[in-house]
């Protein structure tokens, strides 16, 4: 048995000694004083001493038990499953404070506030010796208090101060963290407070089995999954792409694509989209009308940005879940894009078209005419592949490898590191015959699954490009033109590539073999030509597709790499390209020094700033909410049970019901004890009055003492015989 207030139980048992002390004090021997008729009284006392002793023992026992039970009842005892061998238990609470916890409910509270109130009720129902631990499931997962604690008030205050995070919920990681904190003694309980919406359950990762090292059973309790369907509109993306610099020089014309998504109820609705920030002078507005059942929409803007660039923010009307109603990106200032072409120097100088190398055609497509203002936007350098090093990559946005087979063996590691920081690498197979296995070591460092052959093969007969090409973010702006541009291209030779995921395909030939590949690597990208742009391989260099294709690789590739460097709350740290950054400042977190462990996972959205030793701002990166956590469709109890099943056997109940069960189990025993105390009080009163009037009298002792009693007894016997 354990008690909610152990001190009251101890005080009650101690108070049971009070009637005993009174009894002992009243039994103190006094000096006898002789007086008349004392002999008769002494005879009466001698005859009735046994009866008086029995009366006193009965009253003393009733009074002592009454006081002790009263103290025990006030201490509120717990029996059965609510008590443990050691007199305490440990309750682990898991709170879903992910993005969906910010959903505003009809009563004005957020989902997290409701779940926090349920958790507080459970804590308030615990005994004084019970320990409680709180784990927060919003990414990044963490403990609210350090270790299980008996300080219930401080834990409650910490829960009351919680606000929803903008990261997705990771219940599997939260349960794993709880499992590592389970000790080997005492009863263990785990309570999960979550609505178990679609964004809270990751099918790619399920919880591990939860076990106590001592083998004792662990009670697993979860809130009932939500059944109501709410509605939420999210800003899931904001993508930018530059058009060529305006001839007037008044700034860049920027194409902005804002992606919206609805989850939950898909009724008819209207959403207003606003585009603002310090990158543009004013605010642009668009109106989106949603028909019933439509879940996604894209909104296009064409704006003129300031020459210095800046922050660009897309927002929508506030809805029931405001945490995913905005998204931010950074538009870089008007600076030339540095392109580095890596190829051997042509000492003779190629004038014939059939002698131009892949890097030559790439340069011509980047700068189709020396008189255009595009020249101001692109800065092209060349270097020899055998001497390239890390210093050559400083400030470079686009790296074109014309002879990857001639790169130093230790350059692959440098290349992979540069790409992961946000660089775009374009790989052209060598036009000349080579037997060196250059592709496998490079792709291995880049963690790409492609399998590239050692030698190229001839395509006989030549294959054209079909008009229908795979959907790729690299060519999204020229998709409408691809129908006319692609069929004119012919493929005569290619480098076989296998093991390419469908999402990495940009161009394929009529036989379905890869022609151009694109894949993200860290914050950067790798663009791989399986058909090098030389006339011995293809007529692509002299076809109309060449210029827009290369332009999109340069513009969209660098834009995609910038977005790849953005941070995501609870999932991905921002990536900084610039060197010289020694400290990173992130919203809602203390400043962190840049070291070998990298940058911490962000906990809040906003702008992260990289500064140097002098405190100067070197680079900025944005941190956006993880919109996966805003998927608010109800999942259903069966699906939740199946997802939680690997952890153990769960009991689903509302948190408030569980707290009431504890209170009822505790209160029912206390009420029973109080009733027993009242009954004992009545019994004590009746016994005291009965004993005061003569108590356990016999026919011998009916109010008479000594010789009078004997005479009365003799008369009674004679009367009975005469009858």
XYZ file of C-alpha atoms in Angstrom, residues 10 87 92 138 143-144 187 206 219-220 222 248 313 340 343 445 462 478 495 525 565 608 612 645 658 660 668 675:
28
model
C 2.399 8.376 9.782
C 5.854 2.260 -2.809
C 6.777 8.665 -18.593
C 8.248 17.420 -31.890
C 13.389 15.755 -22.694
C 11.460 18.547 -20.988
C 6.496 0.137 -11.806
C 8.219 2.559 -36.496
C 2.028 -0.348 -18.963
C 1.614 1.425 -22.321
C -2.071 6.192 -25.538
C 17.708 48.915 -68.484
C 8.280 35.828 -48.059
C 34.698 27.145 -63.985
C 39.519 20.887 -69.535
C 32.253 9.822 -53.040
C 20.946 6.856 -84.266
C 11.040 24.857 -70.658
C 27.955 6.123 -72.214
C 23.530 19.053 -57.353
C 20.896 24.770 -48.469
C 20.263 31.902 -39.719
C 33.301 35.713 -39.040
C 2.350 -2.558 -32.310
C -7.082 7.601 -16.978
C -10.313 9.734 -13.212
C -13.023 4.572 -3.107
C -17.118 5.098 6.785
